[in-house]
Amino acid sequence: MTEIPEHLLKRSKERRGESGAAATTGAAVATTQTAAAVAATAPAGKAARTESAAPAGPPPTKPDTAVVVAYKARKKIPAWAMVTLSILPVWAFMYVRALQPVTAQAQGPLGEGAAVFASCSSCHGAAGEGIGTAYAFKDGAVMATFPHIEDQLRWVKYGTEAYVAAGVEIYGDPNREGGARIAGASGGVMPAAAAALGLTDVEILAVVCHERYTLAGGDVTGVEYEKWCGETSEIFLALEAGTATFANVHEQFEGVLQIGEAPLAGTAADV
Ligand code: HEC
């Protein structure tokens, strides 16, 4: 503990003795003096104070102009409308996409064949029901004439006149139930799909797939369907790409009968 010298303790005691009112009065005097000093320097100080205080205080309020009044009183866009507007580009994107036509890629042979069949339906009927001399396809009728799709492809491509001119009578199964079909025997003329109707090999395959599987009700789980008419048919894709034609498809793919470049006699079911 530090010893406090005697003379300091004495001075302290004396100070405390004159405390209370005297001390308060002293303080009051000091305050008054300070106030007086401030008052004395007022003219110069006032300007300085006003300057330095200005940035801290609230900005002076000017009356709004007519434009500002109108702006503040305007009708504001509600929050829900803002949300709706913000998703508008997404909606527009989806809408435009929905308008795109379905591409041939998504259609496959059957989809394309249904479109090509517009070239045939005036004679054979929209459902392949047959009209006059143009035979029906439905209920398996066309499969009875052509157990092999290749014979039908050839017949459709070249038509009645070419077969008659080539002296090829039987265009389908020679053992057909109810009798073999003979070119020209119906009394009508089947136009050549290629020369007369302007169809390409791949379009002819597509329309024949439509006749066999959509109209005649062929077995879509069978080997022939997958090989020729399924969406992933390699033969269809090769014809579409132009890497194969009816003239050479039998050389490029296993187990394919010759379609050829001219009429040929039809093949029996058991071949
Ligand atoms: C101008 C009318 C006409 C048009 C168009 C027509 N056909 Fe024919 N089609 C016939 C006639 C008539 C026969 C019978 C031919 C005969 O007796 O020589 C026939 C026969 C057929 C046969 C044989 C059916 C069987 O069981 O004997 C097939 C398959 C065929 N047509 C497919 C088509 C396809 C595919 C198209 C369209 C690309 C088409 N036809 C367009 C009139 C037409």
PDB file of C-alpha atoms and ligand atoms in Angstrom:
ATOM      1  CA  MET A   1       0.000   0.000   0.000  1.00  0.00           C
ATOM      2  CA  THR A   2       1.341   3.420  -0.842  1.00  0.00           C
ATOM      3  CA  GLU A   3       1.654   5.978   1.992  1.00  0.00           C
ATOM      4  CA  ILE A   4      -0.055   9.268   1.256  1.00  0.00           C
ATOM      5  CA  PRO A   5       2.102  12.179   2.477  1.00  0.00           C
ATOM      6  CA  GLU A   6       0.662  14.197   5.375  1.00  0.00           C
ATOM      7  CA  HIS A   7       0.534  17.527   3.544  1.00  0.00           C
ATOM      8  CA  LEU A   8      -1.548  16.050   0.720  1.00  0.00           C
ATOM      9  CA  LEU A   9      -4.103  14.564   3.090  1.00  0.00           C
ATOM     10  CA  LYS A  10      -4.400  17.948   4.804  1.00  0.00           C
ATOM     11  CA  ARG A  11      -4.993  19.746   1.507  1.00  0.00           C
ATOM     12  CA  SER A  12      -7.617  17.238   0.587  1.00  0.00           C
ATOM     13  CA  LYS A  13      -9.415  17.700   3.882  1.00  0.00           C
ATOM     14  CA  GLU A  14      -9.451  21.461   3.466  1.00  0.00           C
ATOM     15  CA  ARG A  15     -10.968  21.170  -0.026  1.00  0.00           C
ATOM     16  CA  ARG A  16     -13.709  18.871   1.158  1.00  0.00           C
ATOM     17  CA  GLY A  17     -14.555  21.320   3.906  1.00  0.00           C
ATOM     18  CA  GLU A  18     -15.419  24.085   1.459  1.00  0.00           C
ATOM     19  CA  SER A  19     -17.514  21.695  -0.720  1.00  0.00           C
ATOM     20  CA  GLY A  20     -21.372  21.687  -1.097  1.00  0.00           C
ATOM     21  CA  ALA A  21     -22.897  25.071  -1.999  1.00  0.00           C
ATOM     22  CA  ALA A  22     -19.524  26.673  -2.706  1.00  0.00           C
ATOM     23  CA  ALA A  23     -18.529  23.980  -5.157  1.00  0.00           C
ATOM     24  CA  THR A  24     -21.902  24.161  -6.900  1.00  0.00           C
ATOM     25  CA  THR A  25     -21.694  27.898  -7.143  1.00  0.00           C
ATOM     26  CA  GLY A  26     -18.252  27.523  -8.695  1.00  0.00           C
ATOM     27  CA  ALA A  27     -19.622  25.214 -11.320  1.00  0.00           C
ATOM     28  CA  ALA A  28     -22.537  27.548 -12.010  1.00  0.00           C
ATOM     29  CA  VAL A  29     -20.153  30.438 -12.436  1.00  0.00           C
ATOM     30  CA  ALA A  30     -18.061  28.445 -14.846  1.00  0.00           C
ATOM     31  CA  THR A  31     -21.144  27.554 -16.898  1.00  0.00           C
ATOM     32  CA  THR A  32     -22.280  31.164 -17.019  1.00  0.00           C
ATOM     33  CA  GLN A  33     -18.853  32.231 -18.125  1.00  0.00           C
ATOM     34  CA  THR A  34     -18.832  29.704 -20.932  1.00  0.00           C
ATOM     35  CA  ALA A  35     -22.262  30.812 -22.089  1.00  0.00           C
ATOM     36  CA  ALA A  36     -21.114  34.422 -22.044  1.00  0.00           C
ATOM     37  CA  ALA A  37     -18.035  33.554 -24.067  1.00  0.00           C
ATOM     38  CA  VAL A  38     -20.141  31.793 -26.643  1.00  0.00           C
ATOM     39  CA  ALA A  39     -22.521  34.764 -26.773  1.00  0.00           C
ATOM     40  CA  ALA A  40     -19.595  37.129 -27.276  1.00  0.00           C
ATOM     41  CA  THR A  41     -18.275  35.284 -30.252  1.00  0.00           C
ATOM     42  CA  ALA A  42     -21.771  34.718 -31.669  1.00  0.00           C
ATOM     43  CA  PRO A  43     -21.659  36.914 -34.814  1.00  0.00           C
ATOM     44  CA  ALA A  44     -18.633  35.111 -36.266  1.00  0.00           C
ATOM     45  CA  GLY A  45     -19.473  31.681 -34.800  1.00  0.00           C
ATOM     46  CA  LYS A  46     -23.035  31.623 -36.044  1.00  0.00           C
ATOM     47  CA  ALA A  47     -22.032  31.655 -39.668  1.00  0.00           C
ATOM     48  CA  ALA A  48     -19.466  28.921 -39.115  1.00  0.00           C
ATOM     49  CA  ARG A  49     -21.924  26.751 -37.216  1.00  0.00           C
ATOM     50  CA  THR A  50     -24.654  27.099 -39.839  1.00  0.00           C
ATOM     51  CA  GLU A  51     -22.210  26.055 -42.510  1.00  0.00           C
ATOM     52  CA  SER A  52     -20.908  22.993 -40.717  1.00  0.00           C
ATOM     53  CA  ALA A  53     -24.351  21.886 -39.472  1.00  0.00           C
ATOM     54  CA  ALA A  54     -26.023  22.038 -42.908  1.00  0.00           C
ATOM     55  CA  PRO A  55     -24.972  18.611 -44.294  1.00  0.00           C
ATOM     56  CA  ALA A  56     -26.096  16.793 -41.145  1.00  0.00           C
ATOM     57  CA  GLY A  57     -29.544  18.377 -40.967  1.00  0.00           C
ATOM     58  CA  PRO A  58     -32.560  17.425 -43.105  1.00  0.00           C
ATOM     59  CA  PRO A  59     -32.436  18.837 -46.650  1.00  0.00           C
ATOM     60  CA  PRO A  60     -34.577  21.831 -47.232  1.00  0.00           C
ATOM     61  CA  THR A  61     -37.969  20.713 -48.527  1.00  0.00           C
ATOM     62  CA  LYS A  62     -38.852  22.342 -51.810  1.00  0.00           C
ATOM     63  CA  PRO A  63     -42.453  22.020 -53.004  1.00  0.00           C
ATOM     64  CA  ASP A  64     -42.871  19.277 -55.624  1.00  0.00           C
ATOM     65  CA  THR A  65     -43.293  20.315 -59.227  1.00  0.00           C
ATOM     66  CA  ALA A  66     -46.441  19.285 -61.114  1.00  0.00           C
ATOM     67  CA  VAL A  67     -44.558  16.448 -62.804  1.00  0.00           C
ATOM     68  CA  VAL A  68     -43.319  15.043 -59.498  1.00  0.00           C
ATOM     69  CA  VAL A  69     -46.787  15.313 -57.986  1.00  0.00           C
ATOM     70  CA  ALA A  70     -48.221  13.411 -60.926  1.00  0.00           C
ATOM     71  CA  TYR A  71     -45.436  10.798 -60.660  1.00  0.00           C
ATOM     72  CA  LYS A  72     -46.086  10.224 -56.977  1.00  0.00           C
ATOM     73  CA  ALA A  73     -49.850   9.976 -57.497  1.00  0.00           C
ATOM     74  CA  ARG A  74     -49.596   7.541 -60.449  1.00  0.00           C
ATOM     75  CA  LYS A  75     -51.224   4.091 -60.342  1.00  0.00           C
ATOM     76  CA  LYS A  76     -48.540   1.588 -59.460  1.00  0.00           C
ATOM     77  CA  ILE A  77     -48.306  -1.890 -61.123  1.00  0.00           C
ATOM     78  CA  PRO A  78     -49.403  -4.459 -58.546  1.00  0.00           C
ATOM     79  CA  ALA A  79     -46.889  -7.080 -57.424  1.00  0.00           C
ATOM     80  CA  TRP A  80     -48.879 -10.007 -58.870  1.00  0.00           C
ATOM     81  CA  ALA A  81     -48.838  -8.344 -62.286  1.00  0.00           C
ATOM     82  CA  MET A  82     -45.061  -7.985 -62.100  1.00  0.00           C
ATOM     83  CA  VAL A  83     -44.745 -11.711 -61.363  1.00  0.00           C
ATOM     84  CA  THR A  84     -47.072 -12.571 -64.245  1.00  0.00           C
ATOM     85  CA  LEU A  85     -45.143 -10.320 -66.622  1.00  0.00           C
ATOM     86  CA  SER A  86     -41.803 -11.777 -65.587  1.00  0.00           C
ATOM     87  CA  ILE A  87     -42.845 -15.313 -66.616  1.00  0.00           C
ATOM     88  CA  LEU A  88     -44.182 -14.079 -69.956  1.00  0.00           C
ATOM     89  CA  PRO A  89     -40.952 -14.897 -71.895  1.00  0.00           C
ATOM     90  CA  VAL A  90     -41.088 -18.488 -70.601  1.00  0.00           C
ATOM     91  CA  TRP A  91     -44.692 -18.803 -71.713  1.00  0.00           C
ATOM     92  CA  ALA A  92     -43.860 -17.291 -75.140  1.00  0.00           C
ATOM     93  CA  PHE A  93     -41.013 -19.784 -75.575  1.00  0.00           C
ATOM     94  CA  MET A  94     -43.274 -22.751 -74.829  1.00  0.00           C
ATOM     95  CA  TYR A  95     -46.051 -21.377 -77.015  1.00  0.00           C
ATOM     96  CA  VAL A  96     -43.778 -20.981 -80.036  1.00  0.00           C
ATOM     97  CA  ARG A  97     -42.361 -24.471 -79.525  1.00  0.00           C
ATOM     98  CA  ALA A  98     -45.866 -25.935 -79.414  1.00  0.00           C
ATOM     99  CA  LEU A  99     -46.566 -24.350 -82.800  1.00  0.00           C
ATOM    100  CA  GLN A 100     -43.648 -26.113 -84.527  1.00  0.00           C
ATOM    101  CA  PRO A 101     -44.883 -28.855 -86.861  1.00  0.00           C
ATOM    102  CA  VAL A 102     -44.055 -32.379 -85.776  1.00  0.00           C
ATOM    103  CA  THR A 103     -41.016 -33.402 -87.802  1.00  0.00           C
ATOM    104  CA  ALA A 104     -40.757 -36.426 -90.070  1.00  0.00           C
ATOM    105  CA  GLN A 105     -38.125 -37.777 -87.701  1.00  0.00           C
ATOM    106  CA  ALA A 106     -40.748 -38.190 -85.003  1.00  0.00           C
ATOM    107  CA  GLN A 107     -43.217 -39.708 -87.484  1.00  0.00           C
ATOM    108  CA  GLY A 108     -41.230 -42.646 -88.880  1.00  0.00           C
ATOM    109  CA  PRO A 109     -42.407 -44.695 -91.878  1.00  0.00           C
ATOM    110  CA  LEU A 110     -46.014 -44.965 -90.709  1.00  0.00           C
ATOM    111  CA  GLY A 111     -46.419 -41.245 -90.092  1.00  0.00           C
ATOM    112  CA  GLU A 112     -44.886 -40.352 -93.434  1.00  0.00           C
ATOM    113  CA  GLY A 113     -46.867 -43.115 -95.165  1.00  0.00           C
ATOM    114  CA  ALA A 114     -50.158 -41.744 -93.873  1.00  0.00           C
ATOM    115  CA  ALA A 115     -49.328 -38.426 -95.554  1.00  0.00           C
ATOM    116  CA  VAL A 116     -48.223 -40.056 -98.838  1.00  0.00           C
ATOM    117  CA  PHE A 117     -51.427 -42.114 -98.921  1.00  0.00           C
ATOM    118  CA  ALA A 118     -53.264 -38.956-100.020  1.00  0.00           C
ATOM    119  CA  SER A 119     -51.977 -39.941-103.526  1.00  0.00           C
ATOM    120  CA  CYS A 120     -53.812 -43.281-103.305  1.00  0.00           C
ATOM    121  CA  SER A 121     -56.973 -42.747-101.281  1.00  0.00           C
ATOM    122  CA  SER A 122     -59.041 -41.319-104.144  1.00  0.00           C
ATOM    123  CA  CYS A 123     -59.002 -44.772-105.776  1.00  0.00           C
ATOM    124  CA  HIS A 124     -58.530 -47.143-102.815  1.00  0.00           C
ATOM    125  CA  GLY A 125     -60.558 -45.215-100.185  1.00  0.00           C
ATOM    126  CA  ALA A 126     -59.281 -43.325 -97.134  1.00  0.00           C
ATOM    127  CA  ALA A 127     -59.444 -46.453 -94.955  1.00  0.00           C
ATOM    128  CA  GLY A 128     -58.231 -48.778 -97.729  1.00  0.00           C
ATOM    129  CA  GLU A 129     -61.748 -50.138 -98.099  1.00  0.00           C
ATOM    130  CA  GLY A 130     -61.414 -50.327-101.920  1.00  0.00           C
ATOM    131  CA  ILE A 131     -63.494 -48.492-104.532  1.00  0.00           C
ATOM    132  CA  GLY A 132     -64.585 -50.110-107.811  1.00  0.00           C
ATOM    133  CA  THR A 133     -61.648 -51.781-109.576  1.00  0.00           C
ATOM    134  CA  ALA A 134     -59.107 -50.535-107.009  1.00  0.00           C
ATOM    135  CA  TYR A 135     -58.773 -53.387-104.529  1.00  0.00           C
ATOM    136  CA  ALA A 136     -59.255 -53.138-100.771  1.00  0.00           C
ATOM    137  CA  PHE A 137     -56.262 -53.434 -98.406  1.00  0.00           C
ATOM    138  CA  LYS A 138     -58.047 -53.786 -95.071  1.00  0.00           C
ATOM    139  CA  ASP A 139     -58.417 -56.862 -92.883  1.00  0.00           C
ATOM    140  CA  GLY A 140     -55.195 -58.380 -94.157  1.00  0.00           C
ATOM    141  CA  ALA A 141     -56.335 -58.402 -97.815  1.00  0.00           C
ATOM    142  CA  VAL A 142     -53.146 -56.796 -99.070  1.00  0.00           C
ATOM    143  CA  MET A 143     -51.003 -59.291 -97.116  1.00  0.00           C
ATOM    144  CA  ALA A 144     -52.853 -62.157 -98.841  1.00  0.00           C
ATOM    145  CA  THR A 145     -51.800 -60.749-102.218  1.00  0.00           C
ATOM    146  CA  PHE A 146     -48.252 -59.926-101.050  1.00  0.00           C
ATOM    147  CA  PRO A 147     -46.874 -62.246 -98.347  1.00  0.00           C
ATOM    148  CA  HIS A 148     -43.526 -60.533 -99.052  1.00  0.00           C
ATOM    149  CA  ILE A 149     -43.326 -56.748 -98.787  1.00  0.00           C
ATOM    150  CA  GLU A 150     -40.750 -56.581-101.609  1.00  0.00           C
ATOM    151  CA  ASP A 151     -43.320 -57.752-104.214  1.00  0.00           C
ATOM    152  CA  GLN A 152     -45.720 -55.009-103.109  1.00  0.00           C
ATOM    153  CA  LEU A 153     -43.014 -52.351-103.251  1.00  0.00           C
ATOM    154  CA  ARG A 154     -42.191 -53.374-106.832  1.00  0.00           C
ATOM    155  CA  TRP A 155     -45.833 -53.499-107.902  1.00  0.00           C
ATOM    156  CA  VAL A 156     -46.646 -50.084-106.482  1.00  0.00           C
ATOM    157  CA  LYS A 157     -43.532 -48.542-108.015  1.00  0.00           C
ATOM    158  CA  TYR A 158     -44.219 -49.798-111.583  1.00  0.00           C
ATOM    159  CA  GLY A 159     -48.021 -50.332-111.744  1.00  0.00           C
ATOM    160  CA  THR A 160     -50.340 -52.138-114.159  1.00  0.00           C
ATOM    161  CA  GLU A 161     -49.051 -50.907-117.528  1.00  0.00           C
ATOM    162  CA  ALA A 162     -45.404 -51.820-116.925  1.00  0.00           C
ATOM    163  CA  TYR A 163     -46.362 -55.340-115.788  1.00  0.00           C
ATOM    164  CA  VAL A 164     -48.637 -55.862-118.786  1.00  0.00           C
ATOM    165  CA  ALA A 165     -45.959 -54.491-121.127  1.00  0.00           C
ATOM    166  CA  ALA A 166     -43.320 -56.769-119.571  1.00  0.00           C
ATOM    167  CA  GLY A 167     -45.629 -59.764-119.870  1.00  0.00           C
ATOM    168  CA  VAL A 168     -45.505 -60.393-116.110  1.00  0.00           C
ATOM    169  CA  GLU A 169     -49.012 -61.505-115.192  1.00  0.00           C
ATOM    170  CA  ILE A 170     -48.936 -62.538-111.547  1.00  0.00           C
ATOM    171  CA  TYR A 171     -47.703 -59.650-109.419  1.00  0.00           C
ATOM    172  CA  GLY A 172     -48.354 -61.259-106.027  1.00  0.00           C
ATOM    173  CA  ASP A 173     -48.524 -64.719-104.425  1.00  0.00           C
ATOM    174  CA  PRO A 174     -49.220 -67.273-107.194  1.00  0.00           C
ATOM    175  CA  ASN A 175     -50.955 -69.459-104.583  1.00  0.00           C
ATOM    176  CA  ARG A 176     -53.094 -66.638-103.236  1.00  0.00           C
ATOM    177  CA  GLU A 177     -56.283 -67.849-101.559  1.00  0.00           C
ATOM    178  CA  GLY A 178     -59.167 -66.976-103.874  1.00  0.00           C
ATOM    179  CA  GLY A 179     -56.875 -66.846-106.886  1.00  0.00           C
ATOM    180  CA  ALA A 180     -53.681 -65.114-107.937  1.00  0.00           C
ATOM    181  CA  ARG A 181     -53.949 -61.431-108.850  1.00  0.00           C
ATOM    182  CA  ILE A 182     -53.214 -60.779-112.524  1.00  0.00           C
ATOM    183  CA  ALA A 183     -52.148 -57.363-113.810  1.00  0.00           C
ATOM    184  CA  GLY A 184     -55.020 -55.623-115.599  1.00  0.00           C
ATOM    185  CA  ALA A 185     -57.575 -58.272-114.567  1.00  0.00           C
ATOM    186  CA  SER A 186     -59.584 -55.838-112.435  1.00  0.00           C
ATOM    187  CA  GLY A 187     -60.403 -53.810-115.514  1.00  0.00           C
ATOM    188  CA  GLY A 188     -58.763 -50.753-113.956  1.00  0.00           C
ATOM    189  CA  VAL A 189     -55.229 -49.389-114.116  1.00  0.00           C
ATOM    190  CA  MET A 190     -52.943 -48.965-111.135  1.00  0.00           C
ATOM    191  CA  PRO A 191     -50.710 -45.956-111.946  1.00  0.00           C
ATOM    192  CA  ALA A 192     -46.930 -46.282-111.501  1.00  0.00           C
ATOM    193  CA  ALA A 193     -46.173 -44.576-108.180  1.00  0.00           C
ATOM    194  CA  ALA A 194     -42.723 -43.546-109.367  1.00  0.00           C
ATOM    195  CA  ALA A 195     -43.280 -42.533-113.033  1.00  0.00           C
ATOM    196  CA  ALA A 196     -46.892 -41.337-112.820  1.00  0.00           C
ATOM    197  CA  LEU A 197     -47.225 -40.098-109.213  1.00  0.00           C
ATOM    198  CA  GLY A 198     -43.628 -38.921-108.730  1.00  0.00           C
ATOM    199  CA  LEU A 199     -42.963 -40.805-105.485  1.00  0.00           C
ATOM    200  CA  THR A 200     -39.430 -41.690-104.353  1.00  0.00           C
ATOM    201  CA  ASP A 201     -38.379 -45.139-103.117  1.00  0.00           C
ATOM    202  CA  VAL A 202     -38.552 -44.081 -99.463  1.00  0.00           C
ATOM    203  CA  GLU A 203     -42.022 -42.577 -99.971  1.00  0.00           C
ATOM    204  CA  ILE A 204     -43.179 -45.799-101.614  1.00  0.00           C
ATOM    205  CA  LEU A 205     -41.872 -47.806 -98.651  1.00  0.00           C
ATOM    206  CA  ALA A 206     -43.632 -45.431 -96.262  1.00  0.00           C
ATOM    207  CA  VAL A 207     -46.995 -45.697 -98.031  1.00  0.00           C
ATOM    208  CA  VAL A 208     -46.711 -49.497 -98.328  1.00  0.00           C
ATOM    209  CA  CYS A 209     -45.990 -49.655 -94.568  1.00  0.00           C
ATOM    210  CA  HIS A 210     -49.122 -47.569 -94.036  1.00  0.00           C
ATOM    211  CA  GLU A 211     -51.179 -49.972 -96.157  1.00  0.00           C
ATOM    212  CA  ARG A 212     -49.849 -53.118 -94.460  1.00  0.00           C
ATOM    213  CA  TYR A 213     -49.731 -51.988 -90.833  1.00  0.00           C
ATOM    214  CA  THR A 214     -52.181 -49.128 -90.414  1.00  0.00           C
ATOM    215  CA  LEU A 215     -54.875 -50.095 -92.930  1.00  0.00           C
ATOM    216  CA  ALA A 216     -54.559 -53.893 -93.211  1.00  0.00           C
ATOM    217  CA  GLY A 217     -53.743 -54.466 -89.523  1.00  0.00           C
ATOM    218  CA  GLY A 218     -50.411 -56.272 -89.946  1.00  0.00           C
ATOM    219  CA  ASP A 219     -48.534 -57.647 -86.920  1.00  0.00           C
ATOM    220  CA  VAL A 220     -46.351 -54.832 -85.584  1.00  0.00           C
ATOM    221  CA  THR A 221     -44.460 -57.266 -83.356  1.00  0.00           C
ATOM    222  CA  GLY A 222     -43.284 -59.281 -86.351  1.00  0.00           C
ATOM    223  CA  VAL A 223     -39.851 -59.397 -87.985  1.00  0.00           C
ATOM    224  CA  GLU A 224     -40.965 -57.645 -91.176  1.00  0.00           C
ATOM    225  CA  TYR A 225     -42.353 -54.640 -89.287  1.00  0.00           C
ATOM    226  CA  GLU A 226     -39.146 -54.022 -87.379  1.00  0.00           C
ATOM    227  CA  LYS A 227     -37.016 -54.578 -90.463  1.00  0.00           C
ATOM    228  CA  TRP A 228     -38.912 -52.306 -92.870  1.00  0.00           C
ATOM    229  CA  CYS A 229     -41.514 -50.152 -91.098  1.00  0.00           C
ATOM    230  CA  GLY A 230     -40.366 -49.542 -87.525  1.00  0.00           C
ATOM    231  CA  GLU A 231     -39.150 -46.082 -86.538  1.00  0.00           C
ATOM    232  CA  THR A 232     -35.577 -47.388 -86.329  1.00  0.00           C
ATOM    233  CA  SER A 233     -35.734 -49.471 -89.532  1.00  0.00           C
ATOM    234  CA  GLU A 234     -32.254 -49.406 -91.048  1.00  0.00           C
ATOM    235  CA  ILE A 235     -33.639 -50.025 -94.524  1.00  0.00           C
ATOM    236  CA  PHE A 236     -35.989 -47.048 -94.210  1.00  0.00           C
ATOM    237  CA  LEU A 237     -33.148 -44.841 -92.967  1.00  0.00           C
ATOM    238  CA  ALA A 238     -30.823 -46.010 -95.770  1.00  0.00           C
ATOM    239  CA  LEU A 239     -33.450 -45.272 -98.434  1.00  0.00           C
ATOM    240  CA  GLU A 240     -34.139 -41.912 -96.815  1.00  0.00           C
ATOM    241  CA  ALA A 241     -30.437 -41.054 -96.798  1.00  0.00           C
ATOM    242  CA  GLY A 242     -30.049 -42.260-100.396  1.00  0.00           C
ATOM    243  CA  THR A 243     -27.402 -44.845 -99.491  1.00  0.00           C
ATOM    244  CA  ALA A 244     -29.723 -47.624-100.749  1.00  0.00           C
ATOM    245  CA  THR A 245     -32.368 -47.853-103.503  1.00  0.00           C
ATOM    246  CA  PHE A 246     -34.936 -50.485-104.527  1.00  0.00           C
ATOM    247  CA  ALA A 247     -32.378 -51.586-107.143  1.00  0.00           C
ATOM    248  CA  ASN A 248     -29.689 -52.561-104.607  1.00  0.00           C
ATOM    249  CA  VAL A 249     -31.341 -52.918-101.185  1.00  0.00           C
ATOM    250  CA  HIS A 250     -31.223 -56.744-101.464  1.00  0.00           C
ATOM    251  CA  GLU A 251     -27.441 -56.545-101.857  1.00  0.00           C
ATOM    252  CA  GLN A 252     -27.039 -54.336 -98.808  1.00  0.00           C
ATOM    253  CA  PHE A 253     -29.310 -56.096 -96.312  1.00  0.00           C
ATOM    254  CA  GLU A 254     -29.583 -59.752 -95.297  1.00  0.00           C
ATOM    255  CA  GLY A 255     -32.707 -61.724 -96.187  1.00  0.00           C
ATOM    256  CA  VAL A 256     -34.159 -59.149 -98.587  1.00  0.00           C
ATOM    257  CA  LEU A 257     -35.748 -60.310-101.864  1.00  0.00           C
ATOM    258  CA  GLN A 258     -34.842 -58.466-105.034  1.00  0.00           C
ATOM    259  CA  ILE A 259     -37.159 -55.554-105.777  1.00  0.00           C
ATOM    260  CA  GLY A 260     -35.273 -54.713-108.936  1.00  0.00           C
ATOM    261  CA  GLU A 261     -35.654 -52.096-111.630  1.00  0.00           C
ATOM    262  CA  ALA A 262     -38.473 -53.692-113.642  1.00  0.00           C
ATOM    263  CA  PRO A 263     -41.595 -55.858-113.081  1.00  0.00           C
ATOM    264  CA  LEU A 264     -40.906 -59.350-111.726  1.00  0.00           C
ATOM    265  CA  ALA A 265     -43.279 -62.222-110.943  1.00  0.00           C
ATOM    266  CA  GLY A 266     -44.564 -62.294-107.347  1.00  0.00           C
ATOM    267  CA  THR A 267     -43.224 -64.736-104.748  1.00  0.00           C
ATOM    268  CA  ALA A 268     -45.145 -67.505-102.960  1.00  0.00           C
ATOM    269  CA  ALA A 269     -45.713 -67.231 -99.215  1.00  0.00           C
ATOM    270  CA  ASP A 270     -43.446 -70.169 -98.389  1.00  0.00           C
ATOM    271  CA  VAL A 271     -40.375 -68.802-100.194  1.00  0.00           C
TER     272      VAL A 271
HETATM  273  C1  HEC B   1     -56.180 -44.162-110.437  1.00  0.00           C
HETATM  274  C2  HEC B   1     -56.612 -45.019-109.345  1.00  0.00           C
HETATM  275  C3  HEC B   1     -55.537 -45.581-108.464  1.00  0.00           C
HETATM  276  C4  HEC B   1     -54.627 -44.899-107.741  1.00  0.00           C
HETATM  277  C5  HEC B   1     -54.428 -43.382-107.630  1.00  0.00           C
HETATM  278  C6  HEC B   1     -53.885 -45.883-107.011  1.00  0.00           C
HETATM  279  N1  HEC B   1     -54.312 -47.133-107.316  1.00  0.00           N
HETATM  280 FE1  HEC B   1     -53.596 -48.872-106.573  1.00  0.00          FE
HETATM  281  N2  HEC B   1     -54.799 -49.924-107.812  1.00  0.00           N
HETATM  282  C7  HEC B   1     -55.698 -49.386-108.667  1.00  0.00           C
HETATM  283  C8  HEC B   1     -56.273 -50.426-109.497  1.00  0.00           C
HETATM  284  C9  HEC B   1     -57.302 -50.239-110.571  1.00  0.00           C
HETATM  285  C10 HEC B   1     -55.680 -51.620-109.065  1.00  0.00           C
HETATM  286  C11 HEC B   1     -55.855 -52.994-109.683  1.00  0.00           C
HETATM  287  C12 HEC B   1     -54.787 -53.038-110.790  1.00  0.00           C
HETATM  288  C13 HEC B   1     -54.952 -54.106-111.816  1.00  0.00           C
HETATM  289  O1  HEC B   1     -55.964 -54.821-111.853  1.00  0.00           O
HETATM  290  O2  HEC B   1     -54.006 -54.218-112.629  1.00  0.00           O
HETATM  291  C14 HEC B   1     -54.791 -51.271-107.999  1.00  0.00           C
HETATM  292  C15 HEC B   1     -54.038 -52.171-107.261  1.00  0.00           C
HETATM  293  C16 HEC B   1     -53.244 -51.858-106.201  1.00  0.00           C
HETATM  294  C17 HEC B   1     -52.583 -52.816-105.351  1.00  0.00           C
HETATM  295  C18 HEC B   1     -52.697 -54.311-105.421  1.00  0.00           C
HETATM  296  C19 HEC B   1     -53.742 -54.776-104.423  1.00  0.00           C
HETATM  297  C20 HEC B   1     -54.067 -56.230-104.531  1.00  0.00           C
HETATM  298  O3  HEC B   1     -54.395 -56.810-103.494  1.00  0.00           O
HETATM  299  O4  HEC B   1     -54.017 -56.782-105.647  1.00  0.00           O
HETATM  300  C21 HEC B   1     -51.864 -52.117-104.453  1.00  0.00           C
HETATM  301  C22 HEC B   1     -50.999 -52.654-103.326  1.00  0.00           C
HETATM  302  C23 HEC B   1     -52.061 -50.710-104.745  1.00  0.00           C
HETATM  303  N3  HEC B   1     -52.920 -50.592-105.798  1.00  0.00           N
HETATM  304  C24 HEC B   1     -51.469 -49.686-104.038  1.00  0.00           C
HETATM  305  C25 HEC B   1     -51.627 -48.355-104.375  1.00  0.00           C
HETATM  306  C26 HEC B   1     -50.872 -47.288-103.760  1.00  0.00           C
HETATM  307  C27 HEC B   1     -49.849 -47.481-102.661  1.00  0.00           C
HETATM  308  C28 HEC B   1     -51.257 -46.134-104.325  1.00  0.00           C
HETATM  309  C29 HEC B   1     -50.774 -44.743-104.056  1.00  0.00           C
HETATM  310  C30 HEC B   1     -49.356 -44.518-104.150  1.00  0.00           C
HETATM  311  C31 HEC B   1     -52.257 -46.485-105.314  1.00  0.00           C
HETATM  312  N4  HEC B   1     -52.446 -47.818-105.316  1.00  0.00           N
HETATM  313  C32 HEC B   1     -52.879 -45.559-106.130  1.00  0.00           C
HETATM  314  C33 HEC B   1     -56.005 -48.039-108.800  1.00  0.00           C
HETATM  315  C34 HEC B   1     -55.308 -46.979-108.220  1.00  0.00           C
END
